[in-house]
CSV table of C-alpha atoms and ligand atoms in Angstrom, one decimal:
chain,number,residue,atom,x,y,z
A,110,MET,CA,-0.1,0.0,-0.2
A,111,ALA,CA,1.3,3.3,-1.2
A,112,THR,CA,1.7,5.8,1.9
A,113,THR,CA,2.3,9.3,0.7
A,114,LYS,CA,2.8,11.3,4.1
A,115,SER,CA,3.6,9.9,7.4
A,116,ILE,CA,1.9,12.1,10.3
A,117,GLN,CA,2.7,10.2,13.7
A,118,LYS,CA,4.5,7.0,14.8
A,119,ASP,CA,1.9,5.1,14.4
A,120,THR,CA,-0.8,6.6,12.2
A,121,TYR,CA,-0.2,7.3,8.0
A,122,ILE,CA,-2.2,8.8,5.4
A,123,ASP,CA,-2.8,6.4,2.5
A,124,HIS,CA,-2.9,7.4,-0.8
A,125,LYS,CA,-6.7,8.2,-0.5
A,126,GLY,CA,-5.9,10.5,2.5
A,127,ARG,CA,-7.4,7.9,4.6
A,128,ARG,CA,-5.5,8.1,8.3
A,129,ILE,CA,-4.6,4.6,9.4
A,130,ARG,CA,-3.0,3.5,12.7
A,131,ARG,CA,0.0,1.2,11.9
A,132,MET,CA,0.2,-2.1,13.1
A,133,THR,CA,2.0,-2.8,16.1
A,134,PHE,CA,5.2,-5.6,15.9
A,135,GLU,CA,2.7,-7.6,18.2
A,136,GLN,CA,-0.2,-7.5,15.7
A,137,ARG,CA,1.8,-8.0,13.3
A,138,ALA,CA,3.3,-11.4,14.7
A,139,GLU,CA,-0.3,-12.2,15.2
A,140,LEU,CA,-1.3,-11.9,11.9
A,141,ARG,CA,1.7,-14.0,10.8
A,142,ARG,CA,0.5,-16.9,12.9
A,143,ASN,CA,-3.1,-16.7,11.7
A,144,PHE,CA,-2.1,-16.5,8.0
A,145,THR,CA,0.5,-19.3,8.6
A,146,ALA,CA,-2.6,-21.2,10.9
A,147,SER,CA,-5.0,-20.9,7.7
A,148,LEU,CA,-2.3,-22.4,5.0
A,149,PRO,CA,-3.3,-26.3,4.4
A,150,LEU,CA,-1.2,-28.6,5.8
A,151,TRP,CA,0.8,-30.0,3.1
A,152,ARG,CA,2.7,-26.2,2.9
A,153,HIS,CA,3.7,-26.5,6.3
A,154,PRO,CA,7.5,-24.9,6.1
A,155,LEU,CA,8.7,-28.5,7.7
A,156,ILE,CA,7.0,-30.4,4.7
A,157,GLY,CA,9.1,-28.0,2.7
A,158,TYR,CA,12.0,-29.0,4.1
A,159,LEU,CA,11.8,-32.5,4.1
A,160,LEU,CA,10.7,-32.6,0.6
A,161,SER,CA,13.7,-30.6,-0.4
A,162,ILE,CA,15.7,-33.3,0.7
A,163,LEU,CA,13.9,-35.9,-1.7
A,164,LEU,CA,13.7,-33.4,-4.8
A,165,VAL,CA,17.3,-32.6,-4.5
A,166,GLY,CA,18.4,-36.7,-4.4
A,167,LEU,CA,15.7,-37.1,-6.9
A,168,PHE,CA,16.8,-34.3,-9.3
A,169,GLY,CA,20.3,-35.1,-8.9
A,170,TRP,CA,20.0,-38.6,-9.4
A,171,GLY,CA,18.5,-37.6,-12.6
A,172,GLN,CA,20.6,-35.0,-13.7
A,173,GLN,CA,23.5,-38.0,-13.1
A,174,ALA,CA,21.5,-39.8,-15.3
A,175,LEU,CA,21.4,-37.1,-17.9
A,176,ASP,CA,25.0,-36.6,-17.8
A,177,GLY,CA,25.9,-40.1,-18.4
A,178,TRP,CA,23.3,-40.3,-21.2
A,179,ILE,CA,24.6,-36.8,-23.4
A,180,GLY,CA,28.0,-37.2,-22.1
A,181,GLY,CA,27.9,-34.6,-19.5
A,182,GLY,CA,30.1,-31.3,-19.4
A,183,GLY,CA,30.5,-28.5,-21.5
A,184,ILE,CA,27.2,-27.7,-23.2
A,185,TYR,CA,25.3,-26.6,-19.7
A,186,PHE,CA,26.4,-25.9,-15.8
A,187,ALA,CA,26.9,-28.2,-13.4
A,188,GLY,CA,23.3,-29.4,-11.6
A,189,SER,CA,21.4,-27.2,-13.6
A,190,LEU,CA,18.2,-29.9,-13.4
A,191,LEU,CA,18.3,-29.2,-9.5
A,192,LEU,CA,17.1,-25.7,-10.2
A,193,LEU,CA,13.5,-27.2,-10.9
A,194,PRO,CA,13.6,-28.0,-7.3
A,195,VAL,CA,14.6,-24.8,-6.3
A,196,LEU,CA,11.5,-23.4,-8.2
A,197,PHE,CA,9.2,-25.7,-7.1
A,198,ILE,CA,10.0,-25.3,-3.2
A,199,ALA,CA,10.0,-21.4,-3.5
A,200,THR,CA,6.6,-21.4,-5.3
A,201,PHE,CA,4.9,-23.7,-2.4
A,202,TRP,CA,7.1,-23.1,0.9
A,203,GLY,CA,8.5,-19.7,0.4
A,204,THR,CA,12.0,-18.5,0.7
A,205,MET,CA,13.4,-20.2,3.4
A,206,PRO,CA,12.4,-23.5,2.5
A,207,SER,CA,13.9,-22.5,-1.0
A,208,LEU,CA,17.2,-21.5,0.5
A,209,PHE,CA,17.7,-24.8,2.3
A,210,THR,CA,17.2,-26.4,-1.1
A,211,VAL,CA,19.8,-24.3,-2.7
A,212,LEU,CA,22.3,-25.1,-0.3
A,213,LEU,CA,21.1,-29.0,-0.7
A,214,GLY,CA,21.3,-28.8,-3.8
A,215,ALA,CA,25.0,-26.9,-4.1
A,216,LEU,CA,26.4,-29.9,-1.5
A,217,TYR,CA,25.0,-32.5,-3.9
A,218,ILE,CA,26.9,-31.0,-6.7
A,219,ASP,CA,29.9,-30.5,-5.2
A,220,TYR,CA,29.5,-34.4,-4.0
A,221,PHE,CA,28.5,-36.2,-6.9
A,222,PHE,CA,29.8,-33.7,-9.9
A,223,ILE,CA,32.3,-31.7,-8.3
A,224,GLY,CA,34.3,-34.3,-5.8
A,225,TYR,CA,33.1,-37.3,-8.0
A,226,ASN,CA,31.6,-39.1,-5.0
A,227,GLN,CA,35.1,-38.6,-2.8
A,228,GLY,CA,33.6,-36.2,-0.5
A,229,ILE,CA,32.7,-32.7,-0.4
A,230,SER,CA,36.1,-31.0,-1.5
A,231,TRP,CA,37.6,-28.3,-3.9
A,232,GLN,CA,40.7,-29.4,-5.5
A,233,HIS,CA,41.1,-26.5,-7.7
A,234,TRP,CA,39.4,-23.1,-7.4
A,235,GLU,CA,37.9,-24.0,-11.3
A,236,ASP,CA,35.6,-26.4,-8.9
A,237,GLY,CA,34.3,-23.7,-7.0
A,238,LEU,CA,33.3,-21.8,-10.4
A,239,ARG,CA,31.4,-24.9,-11.5
A,240,ILE,CA,29.0,-24.5,-9.0
A,241,LEU,CA,28.6,-21.1,-8.8
A,242,PRO,CA,26.1,-20.9,-11.8
A,243,PHE,CA,24.0,-23.0,-9.8
A,244,PHE,CA,24.5,-21.2,-6.8
A,245,ILE,CA,23.7,-17.9,-8.4
A,246,SER,CA,20.5,-18.9,-9.9
A,247,GLY,CA,18.9,-20.8,-7.0
A,248,ILE,CA,20.0,-17.2,-4.9
A,249,THR,CA,18.2,-15.3,-7.9
A,250,ILE,CA,15.0,-17.4,-7.2
A,251,ALA,CA,15.2,-17.3,-3.3
A,252,ILE,CA,15.7,-13.6,-3.5
A,253,ILE,CA,12.2,-13.0,-6.1
A,254,THR,CA,10.6,-15.3,-3.8
A,255,ALA,CA,11.4,-13.0,-0.7
A,256,GLN,CA,10.3,-10.2,-2.8
A,257,ARG,CA,7.1,-11.5,-3.7
A,258,GLU,CA,6.2,-12.6,-0.2
A,259,ARG,CA,7.0,-9.3,1.2
A,260,ALA,CA,4.8,-7.6,-1.1
A,261,ARG,CA,2.0,-10.1,-0.4
A,262,TRP,CA,2.6,-9.2,3.4
A,263,GLN,CA,2.0,-5.6,2.6
A,264,THR,CA,-1.4,-6.1,1.3
A,265,LEU,CA,-2.5,-8.6,3.9
A,266,ILE,CA,-1.1,-6.0,6.9
A,267,ALA,CA,-2.7,-3.0,4.7
A,268,GLU,CA,-5.9,-5.0,4.6
A,269,GLN,CA,-6.3,-5.5,8.1
A,270,GLU,CA,-5.2,-2.1,9.1
A,271,LEU,CA,-8.0,-0.7,6.8
A,272,LYS,CA,-10.5,-3.6,8.3
A,273,GLU,CA,-9.3,-2.0,11.8
A,274,TYR,CA,-9.7,1.5,10.6
A,275,ALA,CA,-13.2,0.6,9.0
A,276,ALA,CA,-14.5,-0.7,12.6
A,277,GLU,CA,-12.8,2.3,14.3
A,278,LEU,CA,-15.0,4.1,12.3
A,279,GLU,CA,-18.2,2.6,12.6
A,280,VAL,CA,-17.7,2.8,16.6
A,281,SER,CA,-17.5,6.6,16.0
A,282,ASN,CA,-20.3,7.0,14.2
A,283,GLN,CA,-22.3,4.8,16.3
A,284,LYS,CA,-21.0,7.3,19.2
A,285,LEU,CA,-22.0,10.0,17.4
A,286,GLU,CA,-25.5,8.5,16.7
A,287,ASP,CA,-26.1,8.2,20.4
A,288,ALA,CA,-24.7,11.4,21.3
A,289,ASN,CA,-27.3,12.5,18.8
A,290,GLN,CA,-30.2,11.1,20.4
A,291,THR,CA,-29.3,12.0,23.8
A,292,LYS,CA,-28.9,15.7,22.6
A,293,ASP,CA,-32.9,15.4,21.3
A,294,ARG,CA,-33.6,13.2,24.2
A,295,PHE,CA,-32.3,16.2,26.7
A,296,LEU,CA,-33.5,19.1,24.3
A,297,SER,CA,-36.9,17.3,24.8
A,298,ILE,CA,-37.2,16.8,28.0
A,299,ALA,CA,-35.6,20.2,28.9
A,300,SER,CA,-38.3,21.9,26.9
A,301,HIS,CA,-40.9,19.9,28.9
A,302,GLU,CA,-39.3,20.5,32.3
A,303,LEU,CA,-39.2,24.6,31.4
A,304,LYS,CA,-42.9,24.8,30.3
A,305,THR,CA,-44.3,23.1,32.8
A,306,PRO,CA,-43.4,25.8,35.4
A,307,ILE,CA,-44.0,28.6,32.8
A,308,THR,CA,-47.7,27.3,32.2
A,309,THR,CA,-48.5,27.2,35.9
A,310,ILE,CA,-46.9,30.9,36.1
A,311,ARG,CA,-48.7,32.3,33.3
A,312,GLY,CA,-52.0,30.2,34.4
A,313,GLN,CA,-51.9,31.9,38.0
A,314,ALA,CA,-51.2,35.2,36.6
A,315,GLN,CA,-54.1,35.0,34.1
A,316,LEU,CA,-56.1,33.8,36.9
A,317,ALA,CA,-55.3,36.7,39.3
A,318,LEU,CA,-55.7,39.3,36.6
A,319,ARG,CA,-59.5,38.1,35.6
A,320,ARG,CA,-60.3,38.0,39.5
A,321,LEU,CA,-59.0,41.5,39.7
A,322,ALA,CA,-61.0,42.6,36.7
A,323,LYS,CA,-63.9,40.8,38.2
A,324,GLN,CA,-63.8,42.7,41.4
A,325,ASP,CA,-63.4,46.1,39.3
A,326,GLY,CA,-60.0,47.4,41.1
A,327,GLU,CA,-61.2,45.9,44.8
A,328,MET,CA,-58.3,43.1,45.4
A,329,ASN,CA,-58.8,39.9,47.3
A,330,VAL,CA,-55.7,39.7,49.3
A,331,SER,CA,-55.9,35.8,50.2
A,332,ASP,CA,-56.4,35.3,46.3
A,333,MET,CA,-53.6,37.3,45.4
A,334,HIS,CA,-51.4,35.5,47.9
A,335,THR,CA,-52.2,32.2,47.1
A,336,ALA,CA,-51.9,33.4,43.4
A,337,LEU,CA,-48.3,35.1,44.2
A,338,GLU,CA,-47.3,32.0,46.3
A,339,ARG,CA,-47.6,29.5,43.6
A,340,ILE,CA,-45.8,31.7,40.7
A,341,ASN,CA,-42.8,32.3,43.4
A,342,GLU,CA,-42.7,28.4,43.7
A,343,GLN,CA,-42.2,27.8,40.2
A,344,THR,CA,-40.0,30.7,39.5
A,345,VAL,CA,-37.9,29.1,42.0
A,346,ARG,CA,-38.2,25.5,40.2
A,347,LEU,CA,-37.5,27.3,36.9
A,348,THR,CA,-34.4,28.8,38.4
A,349,THR,CA,-32.8,25.8,39.6
A,350,LEU,CA,-33.8,23.9,36.6
A,351,ILE,CA,-31.9,26.3,34.6
A,352,GLU,CA,-29.1,26.6,37.0
A,353,GLU,CA,-28.6,22.7,36.9
A,354,LEU,CA,-28.8,22.9,32.6
A,355,LEU,CA,-26.5,25.3,32.5
A,356,ASP,CA,-24.1,23.5,34.9
A,357,VAL,CA,-24.4,20.3,33.2
A,358,SER,CA,-23.5,22.2,29.9
A,359,SER,CA,-20.5,23.9,31.0
A,360,LEU,CA,-19.1,20.8,32.9
A,361,ARG,CA,-19.7,18.8,30.0
A,362,THR,CA,-18.0,21.3,27.5
A,363,GLY,CA,-15.4,21.7,30.0
A,364,LYS,CA,-16.3,25.3,30.5
A,365,THR,CA,-16.0,25.1,34.2
A,366,ALA,CA,-12.9,25.4,35.5
A,367,LEU,CA,-12.0,23.6,38.7
A,368,ASN,CA,-10.5,25.2,41.4
A,369,LYS,CA,-8.5,22.7,43.4
A,370,ARG,CA,-7.2,23.1,46.5
A,371,LYS,CA,-5.5,20.5,49.0
A,372,LEU,CA,-8.4,19.8,51.5
A,373,ASN,CA,-9.0,17.1,54.5
A,374,ILE,CA,-11.9,15.2,53.0
A,375,ASN,CA,-13.2,14.4,56.8
A,376,GLU,CA,-13.9,18.1,57.6
A,377,LEU,CA,-15.9,18.8,54.8
A,378,CYS,CA,-18.1,15.4,55.3
A,379,GLN,CA,-18.5,16.8,59.0
A,380,GLN,CA,-19.8,20.2,57.6
A,381,VAL,CA,-22.0,18.9,54.8
A,382,VAL,CA,-23.7,16.6,58.0
A,383,ASP,CA,-23.9,19.3,60.6
A,384,ASP,CA,-25.6,21.0,57.5
A,385,GLN,CA,-27.9,18.5,56.6
A,386,LYS,CA,-28.5,17.8,59.7
A,387,LEU,CA,-30.4,21.5,60.8
A,388,LEU,CA,-31.6,21.5,57.4
A,389,THR,CA,-33.5,18.0,57.5
A,390,GLY,CA,-33.8,17.4,61.1
A,391,ARG,CA,-32.9,13.5,60.4
A,392,HIS,CA,-30.7,11.2,62.3
A,393,ILE,CA,-27.3,11.2,60.1
A,394,GLU,CA,-24.4,9.4,61.3
A,395,LEU,CA,-20.8,9.6,60.6
A,396,LYS,CA,-17.9,7.5,60.6
A,397,LEU,CA,-14.4,9.0,60.0
A,398,PRO,CA,-11.3,7.4,60.5
A,399,PRO,CA,-8.9,8.7,63.2
A,400,LYS,CA,-6.1,10.0,60.3
A,401,GLU,CA,-7.1,13.0,58.4
A,402,VAL,CA,-7.7,12.4,54.6
A,403,MET,CA,-5.9,14.9,52.3
A,404,VAL,CA,-7.4,15.3,48.7
A,405,SER,CA,-6.7,17.9,46.0
A,406,VAL,CA,-10.3,18.8,44.9
A,407,ASP,CA,-12.4,21.8,44.0
A,408,ARG,CA,-14.5,22.3,47.4
A,409,ASP,CA,-17.3,23.7,46.2
A,410,ARG,CA,-17.9,21.5,43.8
A,411,ILE,CA,-17.4,18.3,45.9
A,412,GLU,CA,-19.6,19.6,48.6
A,413,GLN,CA,-22.1,20.1,45.8
A,414,VAL,CA,-21.8,16.3,45.3
A,415,LEU,CA,-21.9,15.3,49.1
A,416,ILE,CA,-25.0,17.6,49.3
A,417,ASN,CA,-26.4,15.9,46.8
A,418,LEU,CA,-25.8,12.3,47.8
A,419,VAL,CA,-27.1,13.0,51.6
A,420,GLY,CA,-29.9,15.1,50.6
A,421,ASN,CA,-30.9,11.7,48.1
A,422,ALA,CA,-30.4,9.5,51.1
A,423,VAL,CA,-32.4,11.6,53.1
A,424,LYS,CA,-35.2,12.2,50.3
A,425,TYR,CA,-35.7,8.5,49.0
A,426,SER,CA,-35.6,7.0,52.9
A,427,PRO,CA,-38.3,7.1,55.3
A,428,GLU,CA,-38.4,9.7,57.9
A,429,GLY,CA,-37.6,7.8,60.9
A,430,SER,CA,-34.5,5.8,59.4
A,431,VAL,CA,-30.6,6.4,59.6
A,432,VAL,CA,-28.5,8.0,56.8
A,433,GLN,CA,-24.8,6.6,57.4
A,434,ILE,CA,-21.9,8.2,55.9
A,435,CYS,CA,-18.7,6.8,56.1
A,436,VAL,CA,-14.6,8.0,55.0
A,437,GLU,CA,-12.3,5.7,54.4
A,438,ARG,CA,-8.7,5.6,53.0
A,439,LYS,CA,-8.2,2.6,50.4
A,440,TRP,CA,-4.8,2.1,48.5
A,441,ARG,CA,-3.8,5.2,47.6
A,442,LYS,CA,-7.8,6.5,47.1
A,443,ALA,CA,-10.3,8.1,49.8
A,444,LEU,CA,-13.6,6.4,49.7
A,445,ILE,CA,-17.0,8.2,50.9
A,446,HIS,CA,-20.0,5.8,51.1
A,447,VAL,CA,-23.6,7.5,51.8
A,448,ARG,CA,-25.9,5.0,52.6
A,449,ASP,CA,-29.6,5.2,53.3
A,450,HIS,CA,-32.6,2.6,54.3
A,451,GLY,CA,-35.2,3.3,51.8
A,452,LYS,CA,-36.6,1.6,49.2
A,453,GLY,CA,-33.2,0.5,47.2
A,454,ILE,CA,-32.7,0.7,43.3
A,455,ALA,CA,-33.4,-1.9,40.9
A,456,PRO,CA,-30.1,-3.8,39.4
A,457,ASP,CA,-31.3,-2.6,35.9
A,458,GLN,CA,-31.7,1.1,37.1
A,459,LEU,CA,-28.2,1.5,39.1
A,460,GLU,CA,-26.3,2.5,36.1
A,461,LYS,CA,-29.1,5.0,34.3
A,462,VAL,CA,-29.9,7.0,37.8
A,463,PHE,CA,-26.4,9.1,36.4
A,464,ASP,CA,-28.2,9.7,33.1
A,465,THR,CA,-29.0,13.2,32.7
A,466,PHE,CA,-32.8,13.6,33.4
A,467,TYR,CA,-33.4,9.6,34.4
A,468,ARG,CA,-35.8,9.3,37.8
A,469,THR,CA,-36.7,5.9,38.6
A,470,PRO,CA,-40.4,4.6,38.0
A,471,ASP,CA,-40.6,4.5,42.2
A,472,ALA,CA,-39.3,8.4,42.3
A,473,GLU,CA,-41.6,9.2,39.5
A,474,ALA,CA,-44.8,7.4,41.1
A,475,SER,CA,-43.6,9.1,44.6
A,476,THR,CA,-44.2,12.8,45.9
A,477,LYS,CA,-40.6,13.5,45.9
A,478,LYS,CA,-39.9,16.4,43.6
A,479,GLY,CA,-36.5,16.2,41.5
A,480,LEU,CA,-35.2,16.5,37.8
A,481,GLY,CA,-32.6,13.9,37.7
A,482,LEU,CA,-29.8,16.0,37.2
A,483,GLY,CA,-28.4,15.8,40.6
A,484,LEU,CA,-26.8,12.4,40.1
A,485,SER,CA,-25.5,13.5,36.3
A,486,ILE,CA,-23.9,16.6,37.7
A,487,SER,CA,-22.2,14.2,40.6
A,488,LYS,CA,-20.9,12.2,38.0
A,489,GLU,CA,-19.4,14.9,35.9
A,490,ILE,CA,-17.5,16.9,38.7
A,491,ILE,CA,-16.1,13.4,40.4
A,492,GLU,CA,-14.8,12.5,36.8
A,493,ARG,CA,-13.8,15.6,36.4
A,494,HIS,CA,-11.1,14.9,39.5
A,495,GLU,CA,-10.3,11.4,38.0
A,496,GLY,CA,-12.6,9.7,40.6
A,497,ARG,CA,-15.1,7.4,40.4
A,498,ILE,CA,-18.7,7.3,41.6
A,499,TRP,CA,-21.4,4.2,41.5
A,500,CYS,CA,-24.1,2.8,43.3
A,501,GLU,CA,-24.8,-0.7,44.9
A,502,SER,CA,-28.3,-1.6,46.2
A,503,GLN,CA,-30.7,-4.1,46.6
A,504,LEU,CA,-34.4,-3.7,46.3
A,505,GLY,CA,-36.2,-3.3,50.0
A,506,GLN,CA,-32.6,-2.8,51.8
A,507,GLY,CA,-31.5,0.7,51.0
A,508,SER,CA,-29.0,2.2,48.8
A,509,GLU,CA,-25.5,2.8,48.9
A,510,PHE,CA,-23.4,5.5,46.8
A,511,PHE,CA,-19.6,5.2,46.7
A,512,VAL,CA,-17.5,8.3,45.6
A,513,GLU,CA,-13.2,7.8,45.2
A,514,LEU,CA,-11.2,10.6,44.8
A,515,PRO,CA,-7.3,10.1,44.4
A,516,LEU,CA,-5.4,10.9,47.7
A,517,LYS,CA,-3.3,13.9,47.3
B,737,ADP,P1,-33.8,14.1,41.4
B,737,ADP,O1,-33.2,13.1,42.7
B,737,ADP,O2,-33.6,15.1,41.3
B,737,ADP,O3,-34.3,12.7,40.7
B,737,ADP,P2,-30.8,12.9,41.3
B,737,ADP,O4,-30.2,12.9,39.8
B,737,ADP,O5,-30.1,13.2,42.6
B,737,ADP,O6,-32.1,13.8,40.8
B,737,ADP,O7,-31.2,10.9,41.5
B,737,ADP,C1,-31.6,10.4,40.0
B,737,ADP,C2,-32.9,9.1,40.4
B,737,ADP,O8,-31.6,8.5,41.0
B,737,ADP,C3,-33.8,10.0,41.3
B,737,ADP,O9,-34.8,10.3,40.7
B,737,ADP,C4,-34.2,8.3,42.3
B,737,ADP,O10,-34.9,7.8,41.3
B,737,ADP,C5,-32.7,7.9,41.9
B,737,ADP,N1,-32.1,8.0,43.4
B,737,ADP,C6,-31.1,8.8,43.5
B,737,ADP,N2,-30.7,8.8,44.9
B,737,ADP,C7,-31.4,7.6,45.5
B,737,ADP,C8,-31.6,7.0,46.8
B,737,ADP,N3,-30.5,7.3,47.6
B,737,ADP,N4,-32.4,6.1,46.8
B,737,ADP,C9,-33.0,5.7,45.8
B,737,ADP,N5,-33.3,6.2,44.8
B,737,ADP,C10,-32.4,7.3,44.6
C-alpha cells in the first residue's frame, strides 16, 4: 500500500488520504501466525524442508543419469536440473525452505559432480566456479520469492489495517449517533421541564388578572397571596432547573474550571453532615477515620456532590430511618460511602440513575420532587477529578452510593 505522508509514529495517511493506524509488532506477529495457521498442512515449512531433501536427491540422480546419457560437461552448467526443486519449493513453501534447497543442491553438486563421489572438497578454484551458476540462479530465485512474500505481506497488513480503520469508523459513527439521540432526548425533556412551570406561572397570573378585573379594582388579598405563592414556587423551580442545566452543559463542555485545593475530606464531610442535620432534622451518622484524608479537589464542587448524595439519601428513605456516611482511606484513594435504608434501586436502574433527567419509576410515582439532574452533575464533577462514582443497592434494603477520589 502506497503511503504518501507519515504523520505520527503509529498512524499514516494512505494514498486516498485516509488516516490509518499502523499495526504494532505484536499485531503483525499475530497476523503472521493466523496466516500460517490458515495454510493447508502440506504447505507447512517443515514439509518444504523435508521435501527439498527428497527432490534434491531425485533431481540430482536425474542429473547424473542425464550427464551419463549425453556425455556431461561442456554444454550446460553443473546441476542445472537441480534448479527445478528450488523453483518448486520456492513457489509453495517460500524463501527459507528454497534457500535450504539451494544449500542442499550445492552440496549435492559438490559431492557428486565436482568431487566425483569422493567427498565435499575443492581441488582447484575452478571447482568452485563450476558450482557458481547453480548457486547464483538458486539465490536469485530465493530473492525473487522473498520480494513476492514481502509484497504479499504488505498487502495483507494494509488490508488488516483498513479493516481496523473501518471498525473504528463504525464505532465513532455509533457514538455520534448515540450523542445525537441523547441531545434530542435532552432537548425534549428540558423543554418539557421548562414549559411546565411556565404554564403554571401564566395560569396563575391570568387567574389573578381575571379576579382583579371582576372585582373592579378591589383586590382579594388571600387569592392574590395564593397566586403569588404559586408563581414564586414555580419561579424557584425554574431557576433551579436553569441553573442545573447550565451546570450540566458547562461541566460537559469543560467550560467550568476546577479550583483545586488541598483539603481534608473528613472536615468537608463533617460540615455537610452538620448542615444537612440542621436542614432536614434527620438522624445522620458520620464515621471518620482517625487520620486526616487529604485530597486535592474543588471544595465547592465536591461539597455539591456530597450534598446531593446525602440529600437523596434523606429524600428517598423513610423519615425515621438513619442515613450513614463513612470515609475510608483505601490504597491511594479516599472512599466515601453514603448509605440509606430506603426502598433501594432495581439492578437495571443502577447505571441509569447517573443519566441526565433519569428518575426511577418509583421516584416518578412518589411525591418526591426532582429533575433527575443531581447525579449526572455529580458524575461529571467526580470524573473531572479523576475519580469514580457508583451505586450498589438491593431492592427493599436501601442504597449505598460510593465516591472514590485520588489521595493528594
Ligand atoms: P432527583 O433526585 O432530582 O430526581 P438525581 O439525579 O439526584 O435526581 O437522582 C436520579 C434518580 O436516582 C432519582 O430520581 C431517584 O430515582 C434515584 N435515586 C437517587 N438517589 C437515590 C436513593 N438514595 N435511593 C433511591 N433512589 C435514588
